[in-house]
Short mmCIF file of C-alpha atoms and ligand atoms in Angstrom, two decimals:
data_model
loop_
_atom_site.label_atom_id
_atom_site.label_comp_id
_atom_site.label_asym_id
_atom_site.label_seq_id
_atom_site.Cartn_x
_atom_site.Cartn_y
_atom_site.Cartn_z
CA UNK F 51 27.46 44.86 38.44
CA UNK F 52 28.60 43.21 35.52
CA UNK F 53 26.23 44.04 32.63
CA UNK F 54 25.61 40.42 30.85
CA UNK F 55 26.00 38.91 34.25
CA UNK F 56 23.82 35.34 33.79
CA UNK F 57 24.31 35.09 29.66
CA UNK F 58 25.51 31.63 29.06
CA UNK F 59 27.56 31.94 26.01
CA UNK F 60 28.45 28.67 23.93
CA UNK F 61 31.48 29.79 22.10
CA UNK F 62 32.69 28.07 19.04
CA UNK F 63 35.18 30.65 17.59
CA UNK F 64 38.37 30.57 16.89
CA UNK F 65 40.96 32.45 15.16
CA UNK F 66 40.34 36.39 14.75
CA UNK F 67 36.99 37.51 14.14
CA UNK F 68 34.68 35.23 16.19
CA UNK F 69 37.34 35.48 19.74
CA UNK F 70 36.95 39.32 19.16
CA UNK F 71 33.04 39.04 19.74
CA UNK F 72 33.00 36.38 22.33
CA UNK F 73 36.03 38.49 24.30
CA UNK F 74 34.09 41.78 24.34
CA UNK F 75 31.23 39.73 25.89
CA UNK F 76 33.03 38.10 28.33
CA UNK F 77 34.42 41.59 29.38
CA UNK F 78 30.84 42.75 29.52
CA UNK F 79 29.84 40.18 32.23
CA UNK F 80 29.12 37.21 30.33
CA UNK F 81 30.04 33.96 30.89
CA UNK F 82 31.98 32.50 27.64
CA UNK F 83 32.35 28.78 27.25
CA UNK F 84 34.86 27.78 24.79
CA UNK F 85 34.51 24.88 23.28
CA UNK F 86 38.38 23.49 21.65
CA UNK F 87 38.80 20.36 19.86
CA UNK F 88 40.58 17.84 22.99
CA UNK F 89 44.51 18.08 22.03
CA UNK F 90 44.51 20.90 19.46
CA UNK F 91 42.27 23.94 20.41
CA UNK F 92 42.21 26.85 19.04
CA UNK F 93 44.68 26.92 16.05
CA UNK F 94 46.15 30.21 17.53
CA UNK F 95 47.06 29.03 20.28
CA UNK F 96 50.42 27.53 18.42
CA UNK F 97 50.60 30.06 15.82
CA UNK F 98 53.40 33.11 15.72
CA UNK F 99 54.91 31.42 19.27
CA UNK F 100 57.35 33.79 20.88
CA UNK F 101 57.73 31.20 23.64
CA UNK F 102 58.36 27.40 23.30
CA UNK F 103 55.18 25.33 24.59
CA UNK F 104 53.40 28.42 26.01
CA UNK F 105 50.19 30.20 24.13
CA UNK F 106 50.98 32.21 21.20
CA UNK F 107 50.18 36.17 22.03
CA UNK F 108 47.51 36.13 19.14
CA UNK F 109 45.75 33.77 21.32
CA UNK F 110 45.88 34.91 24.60
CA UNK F 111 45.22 38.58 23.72
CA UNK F 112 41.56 37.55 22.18
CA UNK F 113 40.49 35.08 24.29
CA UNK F 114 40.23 36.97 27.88
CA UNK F 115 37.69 36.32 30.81
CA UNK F 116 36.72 33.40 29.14
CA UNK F 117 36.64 29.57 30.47
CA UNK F 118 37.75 26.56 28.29
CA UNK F 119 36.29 23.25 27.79
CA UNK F 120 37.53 20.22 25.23
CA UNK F 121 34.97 18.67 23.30
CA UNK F 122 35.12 16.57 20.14
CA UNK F 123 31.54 17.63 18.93
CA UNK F 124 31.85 15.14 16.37
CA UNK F 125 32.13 11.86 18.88
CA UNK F 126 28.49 10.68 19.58
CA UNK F 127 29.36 11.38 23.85
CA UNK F 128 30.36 14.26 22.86
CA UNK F 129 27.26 15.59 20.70
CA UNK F 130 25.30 14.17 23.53
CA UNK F 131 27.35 17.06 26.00
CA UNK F 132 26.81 19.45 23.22
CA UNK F 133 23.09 19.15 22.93
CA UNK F 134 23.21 19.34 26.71
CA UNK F 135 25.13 22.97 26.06
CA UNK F 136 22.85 24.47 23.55
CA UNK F 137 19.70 23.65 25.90
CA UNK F 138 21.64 25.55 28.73
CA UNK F 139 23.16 28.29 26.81
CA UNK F 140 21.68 31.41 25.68
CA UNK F 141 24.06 32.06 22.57
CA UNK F 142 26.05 30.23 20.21
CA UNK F 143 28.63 32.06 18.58
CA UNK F 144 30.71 30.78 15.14
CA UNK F 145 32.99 31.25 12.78
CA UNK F 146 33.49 27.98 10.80
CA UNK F 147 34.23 27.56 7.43
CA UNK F 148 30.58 27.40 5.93
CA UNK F 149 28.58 24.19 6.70
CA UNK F 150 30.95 23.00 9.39
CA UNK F 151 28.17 23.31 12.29
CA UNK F 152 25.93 21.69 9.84
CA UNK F 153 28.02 18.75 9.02
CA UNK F 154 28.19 18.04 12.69
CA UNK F 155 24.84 18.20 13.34
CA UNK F 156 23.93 21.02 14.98
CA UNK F 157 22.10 23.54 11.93
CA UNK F 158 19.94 26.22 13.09
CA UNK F 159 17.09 23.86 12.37
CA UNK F 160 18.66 21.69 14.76
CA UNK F 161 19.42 24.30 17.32
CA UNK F 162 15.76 25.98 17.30
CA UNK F 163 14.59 22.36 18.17
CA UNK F 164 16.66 21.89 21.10
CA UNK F 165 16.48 25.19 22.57
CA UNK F 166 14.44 27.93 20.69
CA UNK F 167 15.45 30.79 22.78
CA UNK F 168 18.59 30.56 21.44
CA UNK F 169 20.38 32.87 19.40
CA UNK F 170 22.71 31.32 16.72
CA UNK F 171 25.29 33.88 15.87
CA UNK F 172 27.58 33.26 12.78
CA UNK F 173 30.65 35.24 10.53
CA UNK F 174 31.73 33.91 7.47
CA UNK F 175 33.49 35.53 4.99
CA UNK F 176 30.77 36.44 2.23
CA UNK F 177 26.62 36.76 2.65
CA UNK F 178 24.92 34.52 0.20
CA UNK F 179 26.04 34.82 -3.73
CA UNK F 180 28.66 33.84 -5.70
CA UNK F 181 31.53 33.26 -2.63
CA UNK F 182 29.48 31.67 0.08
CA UNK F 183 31.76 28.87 0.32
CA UNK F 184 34.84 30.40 0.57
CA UNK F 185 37.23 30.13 3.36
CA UNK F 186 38.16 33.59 4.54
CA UNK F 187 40.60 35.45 6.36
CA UNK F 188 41.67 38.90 6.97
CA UNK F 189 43.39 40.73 4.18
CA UNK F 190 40.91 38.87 1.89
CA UNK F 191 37.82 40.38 3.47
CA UNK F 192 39.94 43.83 3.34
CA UNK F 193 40.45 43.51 -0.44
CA UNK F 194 36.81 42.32 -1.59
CA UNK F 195 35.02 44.49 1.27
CA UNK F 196 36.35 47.58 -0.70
CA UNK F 197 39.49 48.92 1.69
CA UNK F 198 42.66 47.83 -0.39
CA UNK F 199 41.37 49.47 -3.45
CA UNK F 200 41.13 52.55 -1.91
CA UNK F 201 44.14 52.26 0.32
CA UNK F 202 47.53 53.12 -0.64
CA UNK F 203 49.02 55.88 -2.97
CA UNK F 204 47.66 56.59 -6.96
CA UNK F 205 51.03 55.27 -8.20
CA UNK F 206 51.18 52.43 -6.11
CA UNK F 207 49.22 48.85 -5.70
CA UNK F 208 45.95 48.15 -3.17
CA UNK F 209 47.28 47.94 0.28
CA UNK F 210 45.58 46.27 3.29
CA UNK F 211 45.99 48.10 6.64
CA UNK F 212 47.28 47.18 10.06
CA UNK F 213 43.21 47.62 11.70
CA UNK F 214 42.06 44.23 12.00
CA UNK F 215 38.92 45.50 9.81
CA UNK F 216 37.21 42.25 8.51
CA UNK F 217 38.57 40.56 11.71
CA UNK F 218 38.24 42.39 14.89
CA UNK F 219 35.40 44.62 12.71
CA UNK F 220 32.91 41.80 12.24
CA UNK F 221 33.70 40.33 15.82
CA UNK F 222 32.44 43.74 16.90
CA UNK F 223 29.66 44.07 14.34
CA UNK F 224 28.53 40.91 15.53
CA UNK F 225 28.95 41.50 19.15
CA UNK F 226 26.10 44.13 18.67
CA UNK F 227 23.69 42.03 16.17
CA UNK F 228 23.81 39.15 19.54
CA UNK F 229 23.04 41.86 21.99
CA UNK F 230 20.37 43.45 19.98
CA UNK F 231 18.93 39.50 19.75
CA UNK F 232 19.31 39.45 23.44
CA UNK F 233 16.92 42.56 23.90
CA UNK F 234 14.51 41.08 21.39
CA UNK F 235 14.51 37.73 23.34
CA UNK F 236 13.55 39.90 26.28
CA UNK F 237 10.08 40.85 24.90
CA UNK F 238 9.72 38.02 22.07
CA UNK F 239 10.91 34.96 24.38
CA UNK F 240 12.34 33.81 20.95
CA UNK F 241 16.17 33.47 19.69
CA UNK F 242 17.24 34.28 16.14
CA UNK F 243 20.14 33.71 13.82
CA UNK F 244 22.51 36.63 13.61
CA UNK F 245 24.72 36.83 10.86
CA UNK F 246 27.68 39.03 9.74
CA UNK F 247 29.57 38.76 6.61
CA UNK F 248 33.48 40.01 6.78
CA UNK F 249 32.67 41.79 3.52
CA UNK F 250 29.77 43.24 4.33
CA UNK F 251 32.12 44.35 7.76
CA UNK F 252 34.35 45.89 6.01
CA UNK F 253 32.28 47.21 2.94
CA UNK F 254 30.18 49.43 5.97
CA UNK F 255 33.30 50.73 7.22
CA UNK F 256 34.41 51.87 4.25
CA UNK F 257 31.30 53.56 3.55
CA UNK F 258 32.51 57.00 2.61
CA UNK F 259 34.45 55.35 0.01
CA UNK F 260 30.53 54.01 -1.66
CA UNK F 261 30.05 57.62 -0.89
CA UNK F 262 32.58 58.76 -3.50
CA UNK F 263 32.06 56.43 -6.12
CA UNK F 264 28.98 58.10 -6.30
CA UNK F 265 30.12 61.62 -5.98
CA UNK F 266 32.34 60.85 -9.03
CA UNK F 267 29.77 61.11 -11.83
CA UNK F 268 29.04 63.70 -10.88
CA UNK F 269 32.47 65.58 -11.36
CA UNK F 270 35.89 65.23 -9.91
CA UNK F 271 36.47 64.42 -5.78
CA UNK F 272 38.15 68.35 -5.24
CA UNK F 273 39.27 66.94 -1.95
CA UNK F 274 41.61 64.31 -2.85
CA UNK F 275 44.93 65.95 -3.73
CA UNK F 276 45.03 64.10 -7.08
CA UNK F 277 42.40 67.29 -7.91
CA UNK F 278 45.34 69.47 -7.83
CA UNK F 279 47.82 67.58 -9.39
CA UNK F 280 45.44 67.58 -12.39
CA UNK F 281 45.35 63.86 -12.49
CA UNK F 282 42.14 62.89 -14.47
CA UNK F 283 39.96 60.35 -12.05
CA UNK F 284 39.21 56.89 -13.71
CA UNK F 285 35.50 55.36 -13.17
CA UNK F 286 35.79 54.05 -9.69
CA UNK F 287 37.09 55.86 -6.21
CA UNK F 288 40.67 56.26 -6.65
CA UNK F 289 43.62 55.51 -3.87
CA UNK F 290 44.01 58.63 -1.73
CA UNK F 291 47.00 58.23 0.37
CA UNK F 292 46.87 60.30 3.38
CA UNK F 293 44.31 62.40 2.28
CA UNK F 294 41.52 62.79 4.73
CA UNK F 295 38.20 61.68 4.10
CA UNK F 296 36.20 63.86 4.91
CA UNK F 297 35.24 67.81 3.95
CA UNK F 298 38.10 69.17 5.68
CA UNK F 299 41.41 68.28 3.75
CA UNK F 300 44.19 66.46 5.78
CA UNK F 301 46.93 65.16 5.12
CA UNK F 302 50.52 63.52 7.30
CA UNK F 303 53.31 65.69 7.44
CA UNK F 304 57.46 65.19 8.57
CA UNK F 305 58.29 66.56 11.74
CA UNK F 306 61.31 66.95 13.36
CA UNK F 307 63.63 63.87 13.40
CA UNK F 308 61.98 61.77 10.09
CA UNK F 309 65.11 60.96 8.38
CA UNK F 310 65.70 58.34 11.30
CA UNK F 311 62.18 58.01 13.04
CA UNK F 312 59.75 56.52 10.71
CA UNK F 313 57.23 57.43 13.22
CA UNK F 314 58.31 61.41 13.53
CA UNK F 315 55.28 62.28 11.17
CA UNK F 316 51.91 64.51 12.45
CA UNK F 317 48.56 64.28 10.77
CA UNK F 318 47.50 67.58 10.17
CA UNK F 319 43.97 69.04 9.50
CA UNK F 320 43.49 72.36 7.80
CA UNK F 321 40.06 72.89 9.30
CA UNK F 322 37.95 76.03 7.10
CA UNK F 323 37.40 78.30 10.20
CA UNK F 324 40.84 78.41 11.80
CA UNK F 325 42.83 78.79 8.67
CA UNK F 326 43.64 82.03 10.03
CA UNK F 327 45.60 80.54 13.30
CA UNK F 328 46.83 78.29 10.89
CA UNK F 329 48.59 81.21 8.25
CA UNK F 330 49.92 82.91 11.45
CA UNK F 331 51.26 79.57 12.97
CA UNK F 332 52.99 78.73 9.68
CA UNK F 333 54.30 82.45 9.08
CA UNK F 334 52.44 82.81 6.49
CA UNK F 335 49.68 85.57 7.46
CA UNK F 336 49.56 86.81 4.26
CA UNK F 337 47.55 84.04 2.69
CA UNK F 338 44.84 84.98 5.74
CA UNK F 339 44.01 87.84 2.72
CA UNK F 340 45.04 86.26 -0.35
CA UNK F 341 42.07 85.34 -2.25
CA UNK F 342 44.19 82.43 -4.04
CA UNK F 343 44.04 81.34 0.14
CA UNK F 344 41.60 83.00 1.72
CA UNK F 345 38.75 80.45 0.90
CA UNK F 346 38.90 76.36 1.37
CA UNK F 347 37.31 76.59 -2.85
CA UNK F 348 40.36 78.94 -3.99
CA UNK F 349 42.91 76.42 -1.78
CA UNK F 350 41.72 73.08 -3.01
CA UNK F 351 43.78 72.94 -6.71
CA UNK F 352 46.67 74.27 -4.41
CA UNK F 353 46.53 71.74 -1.49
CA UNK F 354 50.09 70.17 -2.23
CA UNK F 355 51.61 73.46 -2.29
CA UNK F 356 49.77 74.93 0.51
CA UNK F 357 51.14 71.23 2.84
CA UNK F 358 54.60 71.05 1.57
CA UNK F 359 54.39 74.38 3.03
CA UNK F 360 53.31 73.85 6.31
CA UNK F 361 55.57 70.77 6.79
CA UNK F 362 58.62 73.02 6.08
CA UNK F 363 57.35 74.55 9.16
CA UNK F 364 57.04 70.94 10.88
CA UNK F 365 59.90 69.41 10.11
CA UNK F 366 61.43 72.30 12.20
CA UNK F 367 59.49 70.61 15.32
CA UNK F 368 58.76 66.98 16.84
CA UNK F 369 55.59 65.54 16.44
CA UNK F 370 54.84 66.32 20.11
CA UNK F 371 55.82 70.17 19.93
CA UNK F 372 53.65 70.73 16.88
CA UNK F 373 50.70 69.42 19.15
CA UNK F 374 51.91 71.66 21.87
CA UNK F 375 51.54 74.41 19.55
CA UNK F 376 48.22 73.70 17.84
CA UNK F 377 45.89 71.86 19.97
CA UNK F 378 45.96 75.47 22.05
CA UNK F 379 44.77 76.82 18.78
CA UNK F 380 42.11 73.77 18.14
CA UNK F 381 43.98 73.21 14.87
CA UNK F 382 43.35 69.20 14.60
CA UNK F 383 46.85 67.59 14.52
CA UNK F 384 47.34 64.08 15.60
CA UNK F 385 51.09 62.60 16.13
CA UNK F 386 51.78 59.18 14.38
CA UNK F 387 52.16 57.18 17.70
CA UNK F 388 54.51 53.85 17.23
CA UNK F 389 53.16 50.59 19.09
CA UNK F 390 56.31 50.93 21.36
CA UNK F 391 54.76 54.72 22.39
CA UNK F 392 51.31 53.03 22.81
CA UNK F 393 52.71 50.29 24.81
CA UNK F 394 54.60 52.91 27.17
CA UNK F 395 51.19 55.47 27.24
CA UNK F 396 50.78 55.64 30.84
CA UNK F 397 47.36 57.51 30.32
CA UNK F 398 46.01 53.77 28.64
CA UNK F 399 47.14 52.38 31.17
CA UNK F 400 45.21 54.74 33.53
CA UNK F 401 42.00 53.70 31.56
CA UNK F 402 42.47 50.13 31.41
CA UNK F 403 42.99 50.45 27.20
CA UNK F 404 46.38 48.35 27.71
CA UNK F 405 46.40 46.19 30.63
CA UNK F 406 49.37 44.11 31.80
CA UNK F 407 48.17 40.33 32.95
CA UNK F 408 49.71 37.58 34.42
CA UNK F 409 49.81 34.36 32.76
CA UNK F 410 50.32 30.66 34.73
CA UNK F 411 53.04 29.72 31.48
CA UNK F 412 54.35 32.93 29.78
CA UNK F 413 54.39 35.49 32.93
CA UNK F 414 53.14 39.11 32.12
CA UNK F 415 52.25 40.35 29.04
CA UNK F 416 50.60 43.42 27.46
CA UNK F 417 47.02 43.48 26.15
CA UNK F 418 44.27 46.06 24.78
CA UNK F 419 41.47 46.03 27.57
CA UNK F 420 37.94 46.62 26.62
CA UNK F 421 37.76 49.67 24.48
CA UNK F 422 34.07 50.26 25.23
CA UNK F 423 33.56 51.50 29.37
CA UNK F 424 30.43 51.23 30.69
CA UNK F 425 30.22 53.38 34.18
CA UNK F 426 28.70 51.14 36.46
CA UNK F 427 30.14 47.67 34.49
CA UNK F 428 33.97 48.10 34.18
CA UNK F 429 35.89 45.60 33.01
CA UNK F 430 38.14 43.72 34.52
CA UNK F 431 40.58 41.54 32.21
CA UNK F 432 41.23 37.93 33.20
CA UNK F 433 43.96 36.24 31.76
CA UNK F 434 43.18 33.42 28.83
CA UNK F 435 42.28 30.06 29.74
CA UNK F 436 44.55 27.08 29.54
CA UNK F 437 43.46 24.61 26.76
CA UNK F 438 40.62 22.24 28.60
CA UNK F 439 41.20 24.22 31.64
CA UNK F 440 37.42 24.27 32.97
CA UNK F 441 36.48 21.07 31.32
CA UNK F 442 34.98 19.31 34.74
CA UNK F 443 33.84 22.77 36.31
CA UNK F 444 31.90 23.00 33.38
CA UNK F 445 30.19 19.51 33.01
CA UNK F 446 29.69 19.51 36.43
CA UNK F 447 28.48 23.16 37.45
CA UNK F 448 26.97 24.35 34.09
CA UNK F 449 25.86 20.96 33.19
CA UNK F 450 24.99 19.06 36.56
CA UNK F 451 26.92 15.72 35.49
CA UNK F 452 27.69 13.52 38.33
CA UNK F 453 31.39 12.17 38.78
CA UNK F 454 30.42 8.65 37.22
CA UNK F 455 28.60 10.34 34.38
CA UNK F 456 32.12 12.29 33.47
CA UNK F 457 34.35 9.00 33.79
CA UNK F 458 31.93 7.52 31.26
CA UNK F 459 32.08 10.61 28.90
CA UNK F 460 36.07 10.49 29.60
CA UNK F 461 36.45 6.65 28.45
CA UNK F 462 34.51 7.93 25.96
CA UNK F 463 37.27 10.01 24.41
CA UNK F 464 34.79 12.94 23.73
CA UNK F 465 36.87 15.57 25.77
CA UNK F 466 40.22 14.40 25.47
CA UNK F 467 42.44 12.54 27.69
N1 LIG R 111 34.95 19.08 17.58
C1 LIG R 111 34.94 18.47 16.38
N2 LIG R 111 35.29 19.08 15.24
C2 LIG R 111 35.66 20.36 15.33
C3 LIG R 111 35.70 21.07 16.56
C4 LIG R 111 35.32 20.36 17.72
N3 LIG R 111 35.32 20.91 18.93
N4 LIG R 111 36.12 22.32 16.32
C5 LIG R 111 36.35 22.41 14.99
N5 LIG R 111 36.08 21.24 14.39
C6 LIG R 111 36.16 20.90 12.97
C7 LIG R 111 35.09 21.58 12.16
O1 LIG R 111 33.87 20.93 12.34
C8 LIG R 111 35.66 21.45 10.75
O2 LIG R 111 35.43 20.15 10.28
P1 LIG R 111 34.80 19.78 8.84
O3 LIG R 111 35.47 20.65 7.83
O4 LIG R 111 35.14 18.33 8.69
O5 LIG R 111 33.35 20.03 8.89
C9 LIG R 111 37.16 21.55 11.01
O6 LIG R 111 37.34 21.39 12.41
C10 LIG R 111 37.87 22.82 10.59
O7 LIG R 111 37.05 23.97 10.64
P2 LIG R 111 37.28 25.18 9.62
O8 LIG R 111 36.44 26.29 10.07
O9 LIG R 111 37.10 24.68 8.23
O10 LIG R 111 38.82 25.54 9.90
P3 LIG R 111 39.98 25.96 8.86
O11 LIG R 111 41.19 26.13 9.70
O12 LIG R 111 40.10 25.04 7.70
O13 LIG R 111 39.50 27.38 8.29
C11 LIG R 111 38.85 29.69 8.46
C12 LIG R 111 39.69 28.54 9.04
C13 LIG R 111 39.01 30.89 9.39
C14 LIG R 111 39.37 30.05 7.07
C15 LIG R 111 37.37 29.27 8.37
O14 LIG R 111 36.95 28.81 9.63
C16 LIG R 111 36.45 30.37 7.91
O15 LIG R 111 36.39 30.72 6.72
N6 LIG R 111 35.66 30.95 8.84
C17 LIG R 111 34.69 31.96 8.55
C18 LIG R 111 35.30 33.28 8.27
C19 LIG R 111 36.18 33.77 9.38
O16 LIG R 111 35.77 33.91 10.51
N7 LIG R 111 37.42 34.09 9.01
C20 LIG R 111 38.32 34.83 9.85
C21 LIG R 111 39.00 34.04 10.83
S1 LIG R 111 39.97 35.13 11.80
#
């Protein structure tokens, strides 16, 4: 049984971050309405085209097991349909530019009017202060929400990373503040306004980071391998590189086949209590003894040394041999996997991670399935829908408008032609 089976969902996202919420809980049972503007839609679905005419990738991998109806919410027909929507509906979901719902008339004032069980569920890009306003979009949620600071190498400039983080991370933040509301509506009988800010997003999941900057007046971060290199630390958390953030150091290593493979690299953890598997692996079971190795204290101003070390003995195997070797061992080593490796991983497949669907205009195509399984609820990924696609179905069965009523909101021009 599909777990949100019966929550009406009015969905008014588009791009990234809002699809990403109103995706996951279409995949958990519920049934996502989204509302497009008639003729243009979703401004994804023409964006990054790899196929003439047919919907981009970007939007038919985030906009799954949902149904599609065109509305112009800002024809007077059309506000008329979208009152009737927020009375039936149990969520609205977001993620305008700031003040866009309000412009068209439909505020959370508004909405608790028309239907106060409903819960109003918004991103933007900033929580109240100085940027409210702004227009937002990935990479500038990862640089103010604290990730491109601390991303990159010490000699080099901030760099954003290929995780989706203020995206796809505040679709899912936000995915959970709606549910939650749900719950509370269950004892309550009252809807609230959720909000999630892609800096605040991306700020959380770079919390160890906070953690540091903290840390740091305190003394120098012995972990990071700019410790070692005797490289004073300035006043905020520093870039690490591929050093790991947490108490065990890490760091990504050559293996076998780098000078041509970009991806022939192994992450590689040199966990405290099997540094002696480690030494012996290596062929170096001397440092087992060695009080300048013998301790994770006496290693840390020698971490460079003690990794250029072990990837001499890495670069003498591929990424999947050294995991061959150590996982036996429980040494923590994880192989840099390409997208082309992911997309071939038959054991995703097996789980429903990647999924291959068919699509009416552009055929089959890959796409990630719903990370998150629930054991009596599985997913069960159903293809995008086309623009306006469900527009009647909708008016009619969600709605109960007769076949006159729809002409009249046709002529109208309130849902396109
Ligand atoms: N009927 C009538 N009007 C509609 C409509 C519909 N069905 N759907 C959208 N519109 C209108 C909006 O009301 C808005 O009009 P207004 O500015 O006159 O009030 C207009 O279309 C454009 O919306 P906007 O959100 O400003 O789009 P944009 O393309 O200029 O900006 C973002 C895109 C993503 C930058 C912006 O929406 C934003 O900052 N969102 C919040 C943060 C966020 O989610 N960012 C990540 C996106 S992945």
């Amino acid at each position: 049984m599909e777990a949100l089976k019966g929550v009406k969902i009015l969905d008014f996202t588009h791009v990234q971050s809002g699809p990403t919420c109103t995706q996951l809980l279409a995949w958990f049972g519920a049934d996502v309405i989204k509302v497009e503007r008639p003729g243009i839609g979703d401004i994804t679905r023409g964006q990054l085209r790899d196929i003439p005419d047919v919907d981009s990738l970007y939007f038919t991998m985030l906009n799954h097991n949902k149904r599609s109806i065109t509305l112009n919410g800002k024809n007077e027909k059309g506000k008329e349909v979208l009152e009737r929507l927020v009375k039936t509906c149990d969520v609205l979901v977001e993620n305008f530019a700031p003040g866009a719902l309000d412009r068209m008339g439909f505020g959370w004032d508004r909405i608790q009017e028309i239907n106060p069980r409903m819960i109003y569920a918004s991103i933007k890009g900033f929580g109240p202060g100085p940027f409210e306003d702004c227009k937002v979009y990935e990479n500038v949620a990862q640089c103010a929400g604290g990730a491109a600071s601390t991303t990159g190498f010490l000699d080099g400039p901030p760099l954003v990373t290929g995780a989706q983080i203020g995206d796809s991370g505040t679709g899912l933040h936000l995915a959970l503040g709606i549910v939650t509301a749900l719950f509370h509506r269950e004892r309550s009988g009252k809807g609230q306004r959720v909000q999630a800010a892609m800096q605040d997003g991306v700020l959380n999941l770079c919390r160890v980071k906070l953690r540091d900057q903290q840390r740091l007046t305190h003394g120098p971060l012995t972990e990071y391998s700019q410790y070692g290199q005797d490289i004073p630390f300035g006043d905020a958390t520093p870039r690490a590189g591929n050093d790991s953030g947490g108490g065990q150091p890490g760091w990504i290593l050559k293996c076998k086949g780098y000078e041509t493979d970009p991806n022939a690299y192994i992450y590689f953890i040199t966990q405290a209590p099997i540094w002696g598997k480690i030494c012996d692996v290596i062929g170096k079971p001397e440092w087992k003894e060695d009080p300048e190795y013998a301790t994770p204290n006496a290693r840390l101003n020698k971490l460079t040394h003690i990794f250029d070390t072990i990837e001499a003995w890495t670069k003498t195997k591929t990424k999947f041999e050294v995991m061959d070797i150590c996982n036996p061992l429980d040494i923590p080593v994880g192989p840099i996997l390409s997208m082309k490796e992911l997309a071939e991983e038959q054991s995703l497949r097996d789980t429903g991670t990647v999924v291959e669907v068919d699509h009416p205009t552009r055929g089959k195509y890959l796409t990630v399935g719903n990370p998150v399984k629930l054991s009596d609820s599985p997913a069960d990924v159903k293809r995008s829908p086309l623009l306006g696609e469900h527009t009647e179905e909708i008016l009619e069965q969600v709605l109960g408008y007769g076949t006159d009523e729809i002409e009249e909101i046709r002529k109208s021009g309130a849902i396109g032609d």
